Short mmCIF file of C-alpha atoms in Angstrom, two decimals:
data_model
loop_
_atom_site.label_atom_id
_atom_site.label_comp_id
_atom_site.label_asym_id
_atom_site.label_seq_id
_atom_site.Cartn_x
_atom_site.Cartn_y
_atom_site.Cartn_z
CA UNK A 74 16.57 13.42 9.85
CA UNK A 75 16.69 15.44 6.69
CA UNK A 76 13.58 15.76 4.48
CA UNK A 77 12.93 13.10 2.43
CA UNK A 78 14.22 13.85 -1.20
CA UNK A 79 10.82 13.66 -3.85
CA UNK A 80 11.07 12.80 -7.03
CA UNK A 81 8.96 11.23 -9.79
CA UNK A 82 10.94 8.19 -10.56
CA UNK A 83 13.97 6.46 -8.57
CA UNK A 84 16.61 4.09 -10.60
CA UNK A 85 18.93 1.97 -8.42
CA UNK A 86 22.03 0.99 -10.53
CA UNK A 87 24.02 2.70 -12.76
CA UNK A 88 25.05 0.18 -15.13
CA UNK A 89 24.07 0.48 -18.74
CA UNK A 90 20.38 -0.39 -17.54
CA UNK A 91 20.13 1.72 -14.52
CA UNK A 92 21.45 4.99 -16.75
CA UNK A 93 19.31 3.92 -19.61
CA UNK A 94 16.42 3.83 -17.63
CA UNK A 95 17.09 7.30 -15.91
CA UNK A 96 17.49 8.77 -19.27
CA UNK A 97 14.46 7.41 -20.63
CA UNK A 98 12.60 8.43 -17.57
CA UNK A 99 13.98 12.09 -17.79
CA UNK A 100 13.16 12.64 -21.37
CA UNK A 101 9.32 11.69 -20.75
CA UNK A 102 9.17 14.01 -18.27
CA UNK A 103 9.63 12.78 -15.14
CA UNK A 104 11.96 13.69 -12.39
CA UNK A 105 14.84 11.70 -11.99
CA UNK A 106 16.92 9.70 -8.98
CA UNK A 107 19.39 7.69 -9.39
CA UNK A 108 21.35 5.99 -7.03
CA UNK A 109 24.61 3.45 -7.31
CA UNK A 110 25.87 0.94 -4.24
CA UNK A 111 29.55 2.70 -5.09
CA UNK A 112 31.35 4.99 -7.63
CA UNK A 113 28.57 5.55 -10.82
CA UNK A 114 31.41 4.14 -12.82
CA UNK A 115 31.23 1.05 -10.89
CA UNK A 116 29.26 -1.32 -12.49
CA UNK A 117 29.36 -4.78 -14.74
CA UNK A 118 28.10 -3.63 -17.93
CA UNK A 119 31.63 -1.11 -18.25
CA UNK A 120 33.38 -4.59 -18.06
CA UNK A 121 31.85 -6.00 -21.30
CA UNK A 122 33.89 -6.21 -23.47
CA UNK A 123 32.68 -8.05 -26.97
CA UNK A 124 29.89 -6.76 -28.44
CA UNK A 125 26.23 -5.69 -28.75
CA UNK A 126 23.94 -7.85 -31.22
CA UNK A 127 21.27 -6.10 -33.59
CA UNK A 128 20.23 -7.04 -36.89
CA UNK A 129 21.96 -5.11 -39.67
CA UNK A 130 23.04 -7.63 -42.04
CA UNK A 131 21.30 -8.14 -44.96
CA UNK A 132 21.03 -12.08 -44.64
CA UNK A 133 19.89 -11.22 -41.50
CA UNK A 134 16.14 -9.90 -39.55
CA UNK A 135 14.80 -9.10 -36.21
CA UNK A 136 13.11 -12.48 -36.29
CA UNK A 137 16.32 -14.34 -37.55
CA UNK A 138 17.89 -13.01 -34.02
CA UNK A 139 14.50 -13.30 -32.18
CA UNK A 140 15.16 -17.70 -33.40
CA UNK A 141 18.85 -17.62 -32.73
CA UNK A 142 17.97 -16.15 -29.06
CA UNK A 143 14.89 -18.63 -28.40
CA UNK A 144 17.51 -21.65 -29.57
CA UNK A 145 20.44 -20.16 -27.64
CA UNK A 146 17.94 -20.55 -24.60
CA UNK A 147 16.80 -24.43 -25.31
CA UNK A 148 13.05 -22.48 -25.88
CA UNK A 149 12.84 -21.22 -22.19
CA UNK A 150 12.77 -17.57 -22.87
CA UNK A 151 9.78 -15.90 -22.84
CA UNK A 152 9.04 -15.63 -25.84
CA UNK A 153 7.25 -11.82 -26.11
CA UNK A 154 10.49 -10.33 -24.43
CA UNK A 155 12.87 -11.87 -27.00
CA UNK A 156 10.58 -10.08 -30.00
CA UNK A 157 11.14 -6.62 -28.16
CA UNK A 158 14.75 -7.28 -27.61
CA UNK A 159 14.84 -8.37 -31.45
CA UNK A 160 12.36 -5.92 -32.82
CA UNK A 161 14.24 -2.41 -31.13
CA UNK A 162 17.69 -3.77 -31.67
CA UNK A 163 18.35 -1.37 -34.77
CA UNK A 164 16.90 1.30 -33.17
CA UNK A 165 18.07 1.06 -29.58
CA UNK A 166 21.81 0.79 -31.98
CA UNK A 167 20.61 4.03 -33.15
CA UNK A 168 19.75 5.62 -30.09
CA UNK A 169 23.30 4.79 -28.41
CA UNK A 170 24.78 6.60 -31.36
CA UNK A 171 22.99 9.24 -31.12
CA UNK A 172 24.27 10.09 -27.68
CA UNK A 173 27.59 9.37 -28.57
CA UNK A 174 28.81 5.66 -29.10
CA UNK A 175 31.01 5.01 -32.34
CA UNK A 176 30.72 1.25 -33.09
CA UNK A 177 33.58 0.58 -35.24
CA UNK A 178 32.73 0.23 -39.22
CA UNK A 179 34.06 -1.81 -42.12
CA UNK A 180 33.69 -0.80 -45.81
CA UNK A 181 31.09 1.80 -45.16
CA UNK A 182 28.78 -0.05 -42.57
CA UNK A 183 29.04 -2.10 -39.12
CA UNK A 184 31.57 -4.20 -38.86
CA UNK A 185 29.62 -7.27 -37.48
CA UNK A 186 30.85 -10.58 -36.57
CA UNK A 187 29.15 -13.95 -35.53
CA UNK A 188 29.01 -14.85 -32.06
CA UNK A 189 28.78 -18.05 -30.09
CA UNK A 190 25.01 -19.40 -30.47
CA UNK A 191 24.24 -16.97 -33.81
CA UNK A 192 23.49 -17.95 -37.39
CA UNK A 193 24.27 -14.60 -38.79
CA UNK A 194 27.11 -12.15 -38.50
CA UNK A 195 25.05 -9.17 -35.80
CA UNK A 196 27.31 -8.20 -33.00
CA UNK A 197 28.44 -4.65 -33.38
CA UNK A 198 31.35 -3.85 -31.27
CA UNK A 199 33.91 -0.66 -29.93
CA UNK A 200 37.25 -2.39 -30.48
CA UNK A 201 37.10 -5.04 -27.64
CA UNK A 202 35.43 -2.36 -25.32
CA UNK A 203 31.80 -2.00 -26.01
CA UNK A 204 30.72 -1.49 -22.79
CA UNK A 205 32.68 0.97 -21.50
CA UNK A 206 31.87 3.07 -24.65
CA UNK A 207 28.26 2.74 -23.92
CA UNK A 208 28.36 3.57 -20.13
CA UNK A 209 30.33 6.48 -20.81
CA UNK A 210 28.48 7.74 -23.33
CA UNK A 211 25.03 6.92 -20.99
CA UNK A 212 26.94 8.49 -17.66
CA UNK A 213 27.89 11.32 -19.94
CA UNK A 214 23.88 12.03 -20.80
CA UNK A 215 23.11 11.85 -17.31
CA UNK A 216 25.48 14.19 -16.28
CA UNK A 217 24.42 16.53 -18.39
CA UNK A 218 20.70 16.32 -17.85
CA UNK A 219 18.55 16.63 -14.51
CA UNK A 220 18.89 13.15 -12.90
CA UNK A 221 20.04 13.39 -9.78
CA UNK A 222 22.34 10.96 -9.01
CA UNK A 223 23.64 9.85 -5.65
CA UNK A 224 26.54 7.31 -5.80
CA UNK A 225 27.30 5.28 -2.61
CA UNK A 226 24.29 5.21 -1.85
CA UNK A 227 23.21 1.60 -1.58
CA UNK A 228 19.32 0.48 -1.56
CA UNK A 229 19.12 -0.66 1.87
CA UNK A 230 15.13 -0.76 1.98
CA UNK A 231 12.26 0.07 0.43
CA UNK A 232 8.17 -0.06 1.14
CA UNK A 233 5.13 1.31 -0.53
CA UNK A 234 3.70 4.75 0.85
CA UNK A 235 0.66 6.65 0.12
CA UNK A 236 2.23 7.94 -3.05
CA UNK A 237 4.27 4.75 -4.46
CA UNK A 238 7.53 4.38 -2.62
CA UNK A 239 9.93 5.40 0.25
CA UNK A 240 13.47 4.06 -0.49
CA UNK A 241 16.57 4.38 2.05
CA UNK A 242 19.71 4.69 0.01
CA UNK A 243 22.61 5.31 2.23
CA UNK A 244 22.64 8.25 3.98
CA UNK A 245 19.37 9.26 2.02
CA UNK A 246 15.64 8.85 1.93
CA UNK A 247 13.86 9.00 -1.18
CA UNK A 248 10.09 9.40 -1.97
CA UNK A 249 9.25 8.37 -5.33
CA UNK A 250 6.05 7.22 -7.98
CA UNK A 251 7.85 4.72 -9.18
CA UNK A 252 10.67 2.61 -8.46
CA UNK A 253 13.24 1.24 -11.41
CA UNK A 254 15.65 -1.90 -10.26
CA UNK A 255 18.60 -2.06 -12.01
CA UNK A 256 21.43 -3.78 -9.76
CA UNK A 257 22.55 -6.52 -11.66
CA UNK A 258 23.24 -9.88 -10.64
CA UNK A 259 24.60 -11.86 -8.19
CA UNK A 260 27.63 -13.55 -9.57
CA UNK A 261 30.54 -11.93 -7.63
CA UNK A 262 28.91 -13.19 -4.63
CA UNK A 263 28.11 -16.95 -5.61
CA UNK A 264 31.54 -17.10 -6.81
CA UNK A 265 33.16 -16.19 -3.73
CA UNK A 266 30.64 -18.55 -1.85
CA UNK A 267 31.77 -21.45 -4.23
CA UNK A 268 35.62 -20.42 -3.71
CA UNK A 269 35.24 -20.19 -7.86
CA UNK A 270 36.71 -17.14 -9.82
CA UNK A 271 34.43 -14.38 -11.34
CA UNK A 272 34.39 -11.71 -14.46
CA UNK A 273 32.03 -9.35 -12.43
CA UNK A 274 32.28 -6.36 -10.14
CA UNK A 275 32.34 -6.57 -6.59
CA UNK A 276 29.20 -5.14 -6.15
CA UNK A 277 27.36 -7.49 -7.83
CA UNK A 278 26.03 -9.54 -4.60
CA UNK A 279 21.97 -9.07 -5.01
CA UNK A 280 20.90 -7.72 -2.12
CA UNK A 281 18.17 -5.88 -4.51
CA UNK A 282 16.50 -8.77 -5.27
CA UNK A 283 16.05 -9.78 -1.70
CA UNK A 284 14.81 -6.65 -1.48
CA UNK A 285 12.34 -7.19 -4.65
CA UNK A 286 11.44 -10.74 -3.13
CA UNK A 287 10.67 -9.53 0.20
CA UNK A 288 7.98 -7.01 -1.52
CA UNK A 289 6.54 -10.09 -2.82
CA UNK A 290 8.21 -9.74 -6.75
CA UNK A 291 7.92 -13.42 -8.52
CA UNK A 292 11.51 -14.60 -9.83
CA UNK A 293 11.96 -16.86 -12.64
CA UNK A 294 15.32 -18.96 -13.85
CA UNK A 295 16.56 -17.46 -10.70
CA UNK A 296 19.36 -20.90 -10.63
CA UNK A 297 20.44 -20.27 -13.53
CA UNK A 298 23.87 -19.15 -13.38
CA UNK A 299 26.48 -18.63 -16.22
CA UNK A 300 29.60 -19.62 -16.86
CA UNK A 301 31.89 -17.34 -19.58
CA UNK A 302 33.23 -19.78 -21.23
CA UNK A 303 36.62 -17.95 -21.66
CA UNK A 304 37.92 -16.79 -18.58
CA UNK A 305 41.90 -16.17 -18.26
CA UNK A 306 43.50 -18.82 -16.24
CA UNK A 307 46.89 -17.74 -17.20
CA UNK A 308 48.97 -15.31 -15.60
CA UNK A 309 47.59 -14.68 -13.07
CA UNK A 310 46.92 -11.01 -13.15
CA UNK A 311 44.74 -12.45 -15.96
CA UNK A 312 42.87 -15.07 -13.92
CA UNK A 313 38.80 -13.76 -13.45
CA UNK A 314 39.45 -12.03 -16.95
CA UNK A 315 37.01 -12.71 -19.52
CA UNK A 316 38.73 -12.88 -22.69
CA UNK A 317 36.31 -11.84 -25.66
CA UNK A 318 34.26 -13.87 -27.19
CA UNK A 319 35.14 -12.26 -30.28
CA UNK A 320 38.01 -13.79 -30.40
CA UNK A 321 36.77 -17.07 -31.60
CA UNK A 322 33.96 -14.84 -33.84
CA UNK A 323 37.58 -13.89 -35.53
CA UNK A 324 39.03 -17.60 -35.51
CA UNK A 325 40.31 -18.59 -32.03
CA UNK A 326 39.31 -22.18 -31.35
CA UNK A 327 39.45 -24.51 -28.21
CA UNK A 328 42.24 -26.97 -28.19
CA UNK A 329 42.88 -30.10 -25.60
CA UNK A 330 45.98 -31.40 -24.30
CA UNK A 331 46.52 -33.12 -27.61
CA UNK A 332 45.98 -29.69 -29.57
CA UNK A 333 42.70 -31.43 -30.81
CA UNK A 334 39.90 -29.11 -31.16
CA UNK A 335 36.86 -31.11 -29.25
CA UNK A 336 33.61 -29.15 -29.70
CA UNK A 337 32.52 -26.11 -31.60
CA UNK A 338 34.10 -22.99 -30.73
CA UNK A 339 30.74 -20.80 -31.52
CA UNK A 340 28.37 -22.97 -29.86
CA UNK A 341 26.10 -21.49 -27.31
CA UNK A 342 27.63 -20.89 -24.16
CA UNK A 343 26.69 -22.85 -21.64
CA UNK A 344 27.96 -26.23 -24.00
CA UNK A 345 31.23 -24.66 -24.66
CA UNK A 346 31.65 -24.71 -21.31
CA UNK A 347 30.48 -27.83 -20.79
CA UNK A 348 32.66 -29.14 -23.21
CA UNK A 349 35.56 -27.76 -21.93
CA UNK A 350 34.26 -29.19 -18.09
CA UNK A 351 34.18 -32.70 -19.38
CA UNK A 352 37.38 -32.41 -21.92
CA UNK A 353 39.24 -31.45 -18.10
CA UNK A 354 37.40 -34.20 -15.88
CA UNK A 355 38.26 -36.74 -19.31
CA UNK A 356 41.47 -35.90 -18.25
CA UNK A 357 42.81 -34.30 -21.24
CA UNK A 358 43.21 -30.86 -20.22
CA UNK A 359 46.01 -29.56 -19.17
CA UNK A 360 47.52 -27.29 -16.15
CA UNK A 361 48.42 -23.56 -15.58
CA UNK A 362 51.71 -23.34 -13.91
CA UNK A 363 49.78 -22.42 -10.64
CA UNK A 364 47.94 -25.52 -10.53
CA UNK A 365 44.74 -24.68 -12.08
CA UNK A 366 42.87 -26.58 -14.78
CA UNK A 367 42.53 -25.17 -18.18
CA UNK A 368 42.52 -25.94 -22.28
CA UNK A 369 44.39 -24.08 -25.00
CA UNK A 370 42.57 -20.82 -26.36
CA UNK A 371 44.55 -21.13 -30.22
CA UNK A 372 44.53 -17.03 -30.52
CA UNK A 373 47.41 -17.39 -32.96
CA UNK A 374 44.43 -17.91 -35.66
CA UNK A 375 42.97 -13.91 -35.47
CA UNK A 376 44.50 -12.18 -38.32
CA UNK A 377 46.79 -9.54 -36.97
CA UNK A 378 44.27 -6.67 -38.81
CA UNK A 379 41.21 -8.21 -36.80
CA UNK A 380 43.06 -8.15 -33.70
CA UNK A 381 44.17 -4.85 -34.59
CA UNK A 382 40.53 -3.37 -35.09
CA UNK A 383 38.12 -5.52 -32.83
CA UNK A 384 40.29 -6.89 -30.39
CA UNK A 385 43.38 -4.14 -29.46
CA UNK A 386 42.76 -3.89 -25.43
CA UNK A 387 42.81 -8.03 -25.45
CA UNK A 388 46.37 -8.77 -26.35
CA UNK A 389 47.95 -5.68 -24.71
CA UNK A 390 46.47 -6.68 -21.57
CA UNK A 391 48.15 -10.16 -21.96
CA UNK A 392 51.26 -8.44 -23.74
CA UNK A 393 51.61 -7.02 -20.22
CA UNK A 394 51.75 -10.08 -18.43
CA UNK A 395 54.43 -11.76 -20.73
CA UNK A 396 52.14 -13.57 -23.13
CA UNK A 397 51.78 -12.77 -26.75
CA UNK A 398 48.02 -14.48 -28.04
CA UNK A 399 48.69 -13.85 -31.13
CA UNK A 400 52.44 -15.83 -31.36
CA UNK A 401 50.97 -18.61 -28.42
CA UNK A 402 48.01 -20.40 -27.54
CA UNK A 403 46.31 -18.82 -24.00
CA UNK A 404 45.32 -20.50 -20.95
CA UNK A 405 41.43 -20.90 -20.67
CA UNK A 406 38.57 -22.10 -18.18
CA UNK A 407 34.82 -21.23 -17.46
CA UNK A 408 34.56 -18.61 -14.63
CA UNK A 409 31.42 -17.65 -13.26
CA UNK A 410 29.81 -14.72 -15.46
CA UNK A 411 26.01 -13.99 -15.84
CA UNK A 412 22.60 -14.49 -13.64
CA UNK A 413 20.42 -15.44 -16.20
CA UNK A 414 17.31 -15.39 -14.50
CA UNK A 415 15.58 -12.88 -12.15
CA UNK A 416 12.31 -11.10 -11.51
CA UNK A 417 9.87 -11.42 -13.81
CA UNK A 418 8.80 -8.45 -15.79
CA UNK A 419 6.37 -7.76 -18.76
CA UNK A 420 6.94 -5.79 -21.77
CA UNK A 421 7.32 -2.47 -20.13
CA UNK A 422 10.04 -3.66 -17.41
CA UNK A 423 6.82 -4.17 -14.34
CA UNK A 424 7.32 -6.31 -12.21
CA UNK A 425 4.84 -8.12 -10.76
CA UNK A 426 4.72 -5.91 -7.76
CA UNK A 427 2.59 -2.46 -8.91
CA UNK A 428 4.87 0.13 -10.22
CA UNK A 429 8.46 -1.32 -9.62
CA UNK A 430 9.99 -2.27 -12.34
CA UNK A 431 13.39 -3.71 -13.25
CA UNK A 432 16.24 -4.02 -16.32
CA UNK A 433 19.10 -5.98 -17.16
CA UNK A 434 20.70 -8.52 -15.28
CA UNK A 435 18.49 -8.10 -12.35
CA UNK A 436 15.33 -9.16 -14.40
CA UNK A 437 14.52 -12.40 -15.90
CA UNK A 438 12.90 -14.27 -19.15
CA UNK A 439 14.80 -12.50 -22.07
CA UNK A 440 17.44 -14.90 -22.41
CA UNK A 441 15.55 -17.71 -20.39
CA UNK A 442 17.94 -20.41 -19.01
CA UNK A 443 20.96 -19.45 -21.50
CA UNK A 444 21.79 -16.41 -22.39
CA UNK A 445 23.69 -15.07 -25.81
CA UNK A 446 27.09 -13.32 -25.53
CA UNK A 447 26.03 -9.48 -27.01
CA UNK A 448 22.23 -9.74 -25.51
CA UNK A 449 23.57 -8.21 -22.12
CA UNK A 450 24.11 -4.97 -23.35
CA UNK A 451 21.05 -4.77 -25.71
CA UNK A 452 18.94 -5.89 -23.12
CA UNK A 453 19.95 -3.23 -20.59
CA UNK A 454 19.49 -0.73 -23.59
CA UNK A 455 15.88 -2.16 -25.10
CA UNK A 456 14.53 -2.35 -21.83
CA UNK A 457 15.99 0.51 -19.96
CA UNK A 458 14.39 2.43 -22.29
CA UNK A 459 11.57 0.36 -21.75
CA UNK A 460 11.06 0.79 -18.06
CA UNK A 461 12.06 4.26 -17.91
CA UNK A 462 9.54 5.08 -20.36
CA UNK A 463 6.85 3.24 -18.61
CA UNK A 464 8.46 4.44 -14.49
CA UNK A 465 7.91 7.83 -15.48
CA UNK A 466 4.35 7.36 -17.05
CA UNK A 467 2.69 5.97 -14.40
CA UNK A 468 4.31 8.23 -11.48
CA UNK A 469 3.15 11.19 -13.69
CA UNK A 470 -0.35 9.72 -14.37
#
């Protein structure tokens, strides 16, 4: 067997967390790991598509977004996360721009809209691609720095050693001080178990947090499961798509059979979908050509310039497939989206498991039971910054 590869800190995942966290790690000082189930590009967080929330308005405040987040969540998050996710918003925007990310602009600042749950007008956004700007921009930093990175190269298992942690990833073995988990969730997996459709990535099955469990790491919300309210349902190349939520920020709204709009298109969403559950078993829903059960999306209401600047990949996609959403109403349905819960961590991304530590979708308590559209991709950025910070602190201590 080859030598086993040392280094001070080991991320698994390279989704925005996972290459947030091997940044962060890197630029305190510590040597760098990463490693990624598949391709480095493969990953959830490039599939996000409507936004990233921070405070910028000036009816707006950290603590505004901190109350919007604890409502969003029925007042199960914990509650010291959500003031660190709130609190570094601005700044973690600030980082992501300085390695690169252009969020679009309006009149000389953000151009923000309002999203499902908010009071205020805080998600930033690239186009109708915000994700895929910041993982590029990330992967780009961490291609250019000293991380090593080893892509398929899945966590298959990991135990403590004399000097933190031993990891097999693949092919590899990899000693480290610290360990950083940052695989996601779940949802691809559940979905396929349920015989339901799903927005995420194939890879996102959680064998990490088995992994996490079996070391003895306490899970919270770990049920919890979301649905995106908006997934395509017509055609079906589209089906599994989730459609925006910014295009109901910019004036889409849900429509029955009847074309009667039954519930509030920027509620939180778990009761938009909900609502659109019970308007279907009511029985006024209506049908995809395929069979499948669905409302009306009314996308005819976005302005053609709105469309044009926050939502351009959106309507080409369904251009593509026949469909114009801006001259027809779209096919919609919930499909699974989101693993709200997962391991508990503190402020700094610890577990409760000595020096492993864990971001983004994999972790749990930011967004308690419910989670806010545009949190995702903050999340991953507040506390891969967080964890990487803290990873590479204690291994070099």
């Amino acid at each position: 067997m080859a030598a086993p590869i040392k280094v001070d800190v080991l991320v698994v995942g390279s989704g925005a967390s996972g290459l947030a966290a091997a940044v962060s790690a890197e630029r305190s000082g510590a040597s760098v790991a990463l490693v990624a189930k598949g391709a480095l590009q493969s990953c959830n967080s490039a599939k996000a598509q409507g936004g990233i929330q921070a405070a910028f308005g000036e009816d707006d405040s950290p603590e505004q977004h901190a109350e919007d987040v604890w409502q969003s969540s029925h007042e199960t998050a914990d509650r010291s996360l959500v003031e660190v996710l709130t609190g570094e918003a601005p700044s973690a925007i600030h980082w992501l721009e300085e390695l690169g990310v252009e969020f679009t602009r309006d009149n000389g600042g953000y151009r923000l809209a309002r999203c499902g749950g908010a009071s205020r007008k805080r998600l930033l956004q690239v186009g109708d691609r915000t994700g895929h700007a910041i993982t590029s921009a990330l992967r780009d930093t961490v291609e250019a720095s000293s991380i090593r990175t080893f892509p398929k190269s899945p966590l298959n298992a990991l135990e403590p050693s004399a000097n933190g942690w031993r990891a097999r990833c693949g092919e590899h073995v990899i000693d480290a001080g610290t360990v950083v988990l940052a695989a996601g969730g779940r949802c691809y997996r559940e979905a396929e178990e349920r015989g339901e459709l799903s927005t995420n990535h194939p890879g996102a099955t959680g064998e990490v947090t088995r992994i996490a469990l079996e070391l003895g790491a306490e899970t919270r919300d770990y049920d919890a499961l979301q649905y995106h309210p908006n997934g395509g349902a017509w055609p079906a190349t589209m089906q599994g798509y989730s459609i925006p939520e910014t295009t109901r920020a910019y004036g889409a709204v849900l429509l029955n059979a009847d074309r009667e709009e039954f519930t509030d298109s920027l509620g939180p969403r778990d009761a938009v979908s909900q609502a659109i559950f019970d308007e279907v078993e009511a029985g006024r829903g209506v049908e995809t050509p395929d069979g499948r059960p669905a409302v009306y999306l009314d996308t005819t209401r976005i302005a053609e310039d709105d469309a044009e600047i926050s939502l351009p990949y959106m309507p080409r996609r369904y251009r593509a497939g026949g469909i114009d959403p801006l001259g027809e109403p779209i096919f919609t349905f919930p499909v699974l989206h989101y693993q709200n819960g997962g391991l508990v961590i503190d402020d700094h991304g610890e577990t409760t498991v000595d020096g492993l530590y864990a971001c983004g979708e994999i972790a749990g308590g930011t967004h308690g039971r419910n989670r806010m559209m545009g949190n995702s991709l903050l999340e991953c950025t507040v506390f891969g910054r967080r964890a990487g910070k803290a990873a590479a602190e204690k291994a070099r201590g």
